[in-house]
Amino acid sequence: RFTVRGFLVDCQKGGAAASTTRRKLAAVRAFYTFLIRERAVERNPCAGLRGPRQERRLPDVLTLRQVAALLAAPLDALQARRDRSGVPPPPLDAYAAWRDAAIFEVLYSTGARVAEAAGLTRAAADLDSGIVRLRGKGRKERLGALGRPARETLRQALDFSAFIWPESARPDAPLFLNLKGGPLTPRSIERQMKRWLAAAGLPPRLSPHKLRHSFATHLLEAGADLRSVQELLGHASLSTTQIYTHVTVERLKDIYRDAHPCA
């Protein structure tokens, strides 16, 4: 056991990140579990040992201006194409633009994970009431709110998909479709976001999950209470949601440093 402790200390002295040290400890622990099962040793020297505390990195979030640019990018491109050609784009191309805009609107309006959005069906989204049923981790279901822009954009996308693929109007049909009429995957959503990030002049490192971070941060900055944000995000523990309070505090500090003459 002291040897393992020494190993962990050497990792930290060598500059290894806490996550790296914890991963190495897990590997050694798993190896000794195997040795015990094979009757090569009698006990696991890692039992009871804990790795260094994992540092919590503040999540990247988009500014309100960046969110607006991303949400507008697909439909701005569609309009620019219509202006250049003088004729409406083919229905499939129009659907792709409205679908991508609707995806970003839904992600930002509800704070959904990208896999949750990809798994939505038509029946899960009630555009009249502005409510969507999200199925999160552990198959737990929660309600998300669709704002007016999200409802309008999604309704237009659904009208196009029903015109192109009539069977997609069924209640059990996927809410978001690829250009062959099949369900859109999370990976496809990520690829499309990279495309529209470039079109909007935004950093390519941003991902769909950053819209979830932005959703939570912007709510807290506008005065929403932490418990409500926890419910909307579907977090099991309030401590998971509290990371966003640190984000808002850091942003307030930045504003203070930039604006106050004695900062």
Short mmCIF file of C-alpha atoms in Angstrom, two decimals:
data_model
loop_
_atom_site.label_atom_id
_atom_site.label_comp_id
_atom_site.label_asym_id
_atom_site.label_seq_id
_atom_site.Cartn_x
_atom_site.Cartn_y
_atom_site.Cartn_z
CA ARG A 1 0.00 0.00 0.00
CA PHE A 2 2.83 2.41 0.78
CA THR A 3 4.36 1.58 -2.58
CA VAL A 4 1.14 2.54 -4.34
CA ARG A 5 0.97 5.76 -2.33
CA GLY A 6 4.53 6.53 -3.36
CA PHE A 7 3.59 5.87 -6.97
CA LEU A 8 0.73 8.39 -6.76
CA VAL A 9 3.00 10.98 -5.14
CA ASP A 10 5.57 10.51 -7.91
CA CYS A 11 2.84 11.05 -10.51
CA GLN A 12 1.84 14.33 -8.93
CA LYS A 13 5.44 15.49 -8.46
CA GLY A 14 6.05 14.69 -12.09
CA GLY A 15 3.36 17.17 -13.08
CA ALA A 16 0.64 14.69 -14.02
CA ALA A 17 -2.87 16.10 -14.03
CA ALA A 18 -5.27 14.90 -11.35
CA SER A 19 -7.32 13.09 -13.98
CA THR A 20 -4.20 11.25 -15.23
CA THR A 21 -3.23 10.19 -11.71
CA ARG A 22 -6.75 8.98 -10.98
CA ARG A 23 -6.78 6.99 -14.21
CA LYS A 24 -3.48 5.33 -13.35
CA LEU A 25 -4.75 4.43 -9.89
CA ALA A 26 -7.86 2.89 -11.44
CA ALA A 27 -5.67 0.82 -13.75
CA VAL A 28 -3.53 -0.48 -10.86
CA ARG A 29 -6.65 -1.23 -8.81
CA ALA A 30 -8.19 -3.16 -11.71
CA PHE A 31 -4.94 -5.11 -12.20
CA TYR A 32 -4.88 -6.21 -8.57
CA THR A 33 -8.55 -7.17 -8.79
CA PHE A 34 -7.55 -9.47 -11.63
CA LEU A 35 -4.65 -10.90 -9.62
CA ILE A 36 -6.95 -11.65 -6.68
CA ARG A 37 -9.37 -13.41 -9.01
CA GLU A 38 -6.48 -15.49 -10.36
CA ARG A 39 -5.35 -16.21 -6.76
CA ALA A 40 -1.94 -14.66 -7.45
CA VAL A 41 -2.25 -12.25 -4.49
CA GLU A 42 -4.46 -12.17 -1.42
CA ARG A 43 -5.36 -8.51 -1.15
CA ASN A 44 -5.61 -5.33 -3.16
CA PRO A 45 -3.18 -2.67 -1.89
CA CYS A 46 -5.31 -0.01 -3.60
CA ALA A 47 -8.35 -0.74 -1.45
CA GLY A 48 -9.39 2.42 0.33
CA LEU A 49 -6.97 4.65 -1.57
CA ARG A 50 -8.36 7.74 -3.25
CA GLY A 51 -6.80 9.65 -6.05
CA PRO A 52 -6.30 13.42 -5.99
CA ARG A 53 -9.40 15.54 -6.15
CA GLN A 54 -10.52 16.16 -9.70
CA GLU A 55 -10.24 19.79 -10.68
CA ARG A 56 -13.48 21.22 -12.02
CA ARG A 57 -13.00 23.20 -15.18
CA LEU A 58 -15.40 25.98 -15.94
CA PRO A 59 -17.39 25.14 -19.09
CA ASP A 60 -17.06 27.29 -22.19
CA VAL A 61 -20.20 29.22 -23.02
CA LEU A 62 -21.29 31.30 -25.97
CA THR A 63 -22.15 34.94 -25.57
CA LEU A 64 -25.65 36.09 -26.45
CA ARG A 65 -24.27 37.58 -29.64
CA GLN A 66 -22.58 34.31 -30.60
CA VAL A 67 -25.75 32.32 -29.92
CA ALA A 68 -27.75 34.70 -32.11
CA ALA A 69 -25.20 34.37 -34.93
CA LEU A 70 -25.28 30.58 -34.81
CA LEU A 71 -29.08 30.37 -34.68
CA ALA A 72 -29.38 32.68 -37.66
CA ALA A 73 -26.65 31.09 -39.84
CA PRO A 74 -28.66 28.31 -41.60
CA LEU A 75 -31.58 30.55 -42.60
CA ASP A 76 -29.30 33.45 -43.53
CA ALA A 77 -27.47 31.12 -45.92
CA LEU A 78 -30.78 29.88 -47.33
CA GLN A 79 -31.96 33.44 -47.95
CA ALA A 80 -28.64 34.42 -49.55
CA ARG A 81 -28.92 31.47 -51.91
CA ARG A 82 -32.48 32.49 -52.83
CA ASP A 83 -31.36 36.07 -53.47
CA ARG A 84 -28.51 34.94 -55.74
CA SER A 85 -30.56 32.54 -57.86
CA GLY A 86 -33.87 34.37 -57.82
CA VAL A 87 -35.75 31.10 -57.32
CA PRO A 88 -36.65 29.12 -54.19
CA PRO A 89 -34.14 26.37 -53.30
CA PRO A 90 -35.26 22.74 -53.74
CA PRO A 91 -37.44 21.46 -50.88
CA LEU A 92 -34.68 19.12 -49.64
CA ASP A 93 -32.19 21.98 -49.33
CA ALA A 94 -34.78 24.19 -47.67
CA TYR A 95 -35.58 21.41 -45.22
CA ALA A 96 -31.88 20.97 -44.34
CA ALA A 97 -31.56 24.67 -43.48
CA TRP A 98 -34.78 24.84 -41.46
CA ARG A 99 -33.91 21.56 -39.71
CA ASP A 100 -30.47 22.77 -38.64
CA ALA A 101 -31.89 26.07 -37.42
CA ALA A 102 -34.57 24.15 -35.50
CA ILE A 103 -31.99 21.86 -33.91
CA PHE A 104 -29.96 24.80 -32.60
CA GLU A 105 -33.13 26.53 -31.39
CA VAL A 106 -34.26 23.39 -29.54
CA LEU A 107 -30.85 22.78 -27.98
CA TYR A 108 -30.61 26.35 -26.73
CA SER A 109 -34.27 26.67 -25.74
CA THR A 110 -34.37 23.46 -23.70
CA GLY A 111 -30.77 22.87 -22.61
CA ALA A 112 -31.05 19.36 -24.03
CA ARG A 113 -28.06 17.11 -24.56
CA VAL A 114 -27.39 16.44 -28.23
CA ALA A 115 -28.34 12.76 -27.85
CA GLU A 116 -31.62 13.77 -26.21
CA ALA A 117 -32.46 16.07 -29.11
CA ALA A 118 -31.51 13.43 -31.68
CA GLY A 119 -33.79 10.92 -29.95
CA LEU A 120 -36.91 13.10 -30.02
CA THR A 121 -40.01 11.96 -31.85
CA ARG A 122 -42.84 14.05 -33.24
CA ALA A 123 -45.07 12.99 -30.36
CA ALA A 124 -42.52 14.28 -27.84
CA ALA A 125 -42.83 17.89 -29.05
CA ASP A 126 -46.07 19.78 -28.42
CA LEU A 127 -45.70 22.95 -30.45
CA ASP A 128 -49.02 24.39 -29.27
CA SER A 129 -48.09 24.29 -25.59
CA GLY A 130 -44.36 24.79 -26.19
CA ILE A 131 -43.40 21.70 -24.22
CA VAL A 132 -41.05 18.89 -25.23
CA ARG A 133 -40.49 15.63 -23.37
CA LEU A 134 -36.80 14.81 -23.12
CA ARG A 135 -35.48 11.40 -22.19
CA GLY A 136 -32.13 11.77 -20.45
CA LYS A 137 -29.60 9.61 -18.68
CA GLY A 138 -31.03 6.51 -17.06
CA ARG A 139 -34.11 6.87 -19.28
CA LYS A 140 -35.37 9.59 -16.95
CA GLU A 141 -37.92 11.86 -18.55
CA ARG A 142 -38.20 15.59 -18.00
CA LEU A 143 -39.99 18.50 -19.62
CA GLY A 144 -38.29 21.22 -21.61
CA ALA A 145 -39.69 24.55 -22.74
CA LEU A 146 -39.74 25.58 -26.38
CA GLY A 147 -39.60 29.33 -26.84
CA ARG A 148 -41.46 31.08 -29.64
CA PRO A 149 -38.50 31.11 -32.09
CA ALA A 150 -37.93 27.39 -31.46
CA ARG A 151 -41.60 26.56 -32.04
CA GLU A 152 -41.84 28.57 -35.24
CA THR A 153 -38.62 27.23 -36.72
CA LEU A 154 -39.46 23.65 -35.77
CA ARG A 155 -42.95 23.93 -37.24
CA GLN A 156 -41.51 25.08 -40.56
CA ALA A 157 -38.96 22.24 -40.58
CA LEU A 158 -41.69 19.69 -39.84
CA ASP A 159 -43.87 21.04 -42.65
CA PHE A 160 -41.00 20.54 -45.11
CA SER A 161 -40.25 17.02 -43.85
CA ALA A 162 -43.93 15.99 -44.09
CA PHE A 163 -44.02 17.31 -47.67
CA ILE A 164 -40.89 15.38 -48.68
CA TRP A 165 -41.52 12.22 -46.63
CA PRO A 166 -45.25 11.90 -45.80
CA GLU A 167 -44.55 8.99 -43.45
CA SER A 168 -42.44 11.32 -41.28
CA ALA A 169 -45.65 12.91 -39.99
CA ARG A 170 -46.38 9.86 -37.85
CA PRO A 171 -46.24 10.52 -34.09
CA ASP A 172 -43.47 7.94 -33.63
CA ALA A 173 -41.30 9.35 -36.43
CA PRO A 174 -38.00 11.04 -35.51
CA LEU A 175 -38.27 14.78 -35.06
CA PHE A 176 -35.06 15.44 -36.99
CA LEU A 177 -34.26 13.55 -40.18
CA ASN A 178 -31.21 13.19 -42.38
CA LEU A 179 -31.50 13.93 -46.08
CA LYS A 180 -32.49 10.32 -46.80
CA GLY A 181 -35.44 10.45 -44.44
CA GLY A 182 -33.77 8.46 -41.66
CA PRO A 183 -33.11 9.57 -38.07
CA LEU A 184 -30.42 12.18 -37.61
CA THR A 185 -27.57 11.02 -35.35
CA PRO A 186 -25.76 13.07 -32.68
CA ARG A 187 -22.59 12.84 -34.76
CA SER A 188 -24.39 14.33 -37.76
CA ILE A 189 -25.64 17.19 -35.60
CA GLU A 190 -22.07 17.86 -34.49
CA ARG A 191 -20.88 17.93 -38.11
CA GLN A 192 -23.62 20.34 -39.12
CA MET A 193 -22.80 22.61 -36.22
CA LYS A 194 -19.15 22.78 -37.31
CA ARG A 195 -20.36 23.88 -40.72
CA TRP A 196 -22.55 26.65 -39.38
CA LEU A 197 -19.96 27.77 -36.86
CA ALA A 198 -17.63 28.42 -39.77
CA ALA A 199 -20.38 30.25 -41.67
CA ALA A 200 -21.06 32.45 -38.64
CA GLY A 201 -17.37 33.15 -38.04
CA LEU A 202 -17.40 31.41 -34.65
CA PRO A 203 -14.66 29.22 -33.08
CA PRO A 204 -14.75 25.67 -34.51
CA ARG A 205 -14.00 24.15 -31.07
CA LEU A 206 -17.57 24.89 -29.96
CA SER A 207 -19.85 21.88 -29.79
CA PRO A 208 -23.60 21.28 -29.41
CA HIS A 209 -23.02 20.69 -25.70
CA LYS A 210 -21.81 24.29 -25.42
CA LEU A 211 -25.38 25.36 -26.17
CA ARG A 212 -26.46 23.42 -23.08
CA HIS A 213 -23.79 25.22 -21.03
CA SER A 214 -24.90 28.54 -22.51
CA PHE A 215 -28.56 27.79 -21.75
CA ALA A 216 -27.81 27.25 -18.06
CA THR A 217 -25.42 30.16 -17.72
CA HIS A 218 -27.69 32.66 -19.45
CA LEU A 219 -30.64 31.59 -17.28
CA LEU A 220 -28.65 32.14 -14.09
CA GLU A 221 -27.34 35.48 -15.34
CA ALA A 222 -30.93 36.56 -15.97
CA GLY A 223 -31.92 35.70 -12.39
CA ALA A 224 -33.23 32.12 -12.60
CA ASP A 225 -32.85 30.14 -9.37
CA LEU A 226 -30.40 27.26 -9.25
CA ARG A 227 -33.00 24.63 -8.34
CA SER A 228 -35.09 25.43 -11.41
CA VAL A 229 -32.04 25.24 -13.67
CA GLN A 230 -31.20 21.87 -12.13
CA GLU A 231 -34.65 20.58 -13.06
CA LEU A 232 -34.42 21.92 -16.59
CA LEU A 233 -31.00 20.33 -17.11
CA GLY A 234 -32.07 17.01 -15.58
CA HIS A 235 -29.19 16.95 -13.11
CA ALA A 236 -29.58 14.41 -10.31
CA SER A 237 -27.44 16.48 -7.94
CA LEU A 238 -27.54 20.21 -7.31
CA SER A 239 -23.75 20.21 -6.97
CA THR A 240 -23.49 19.39 -10.69
CA THR A 241 -25.51 22.48 -11.55
CA GLN A 242 -23.49 24.72 -9.22
CA ILE A 243 -20.60 24.82 -11.67
CA TYR A 244 -22.64 27.35 -13.66
CA THR A 245 -22.76 29.73 -10.70
CA HIS A 246 -18.95 29.83 -10.87
CA VAL A 247 -19.17 30.64 -14.56
CA THR A 248 -21.48 33.58 -13.92
CA VAL A 249 -19.25 34.86 -11.08
CA GLU A 250 -16.17 34.70 -13.31
CA ARG A 251 -17.98 36.60 -16.05
CA LEU A 252 -19.08 39.24 -13.58
CA LYS A 253 -15.46 39.58 -12.48
CA ASP A 254 -14.39 40.08 -16.09
CA ILE A 255 -17.05 42.76 -16.59
CA TYR A 256 -15.94 44.47 -13.38
CA ARG A 257 -12.28 44.42 -14.37
CA ASP A 258 -13.09 45.86 -17.79
CA ALA A 259 -15.52 48.51 -16.63
CA HIS A 260 -14.48 49.70 -13.16
CA PRO A 261 -11.79 52.40 -13.11
CA CYS A 262 -10.28 51.06 -9.87
CA ALA A 263 -10.42 47.36 -10.74
#
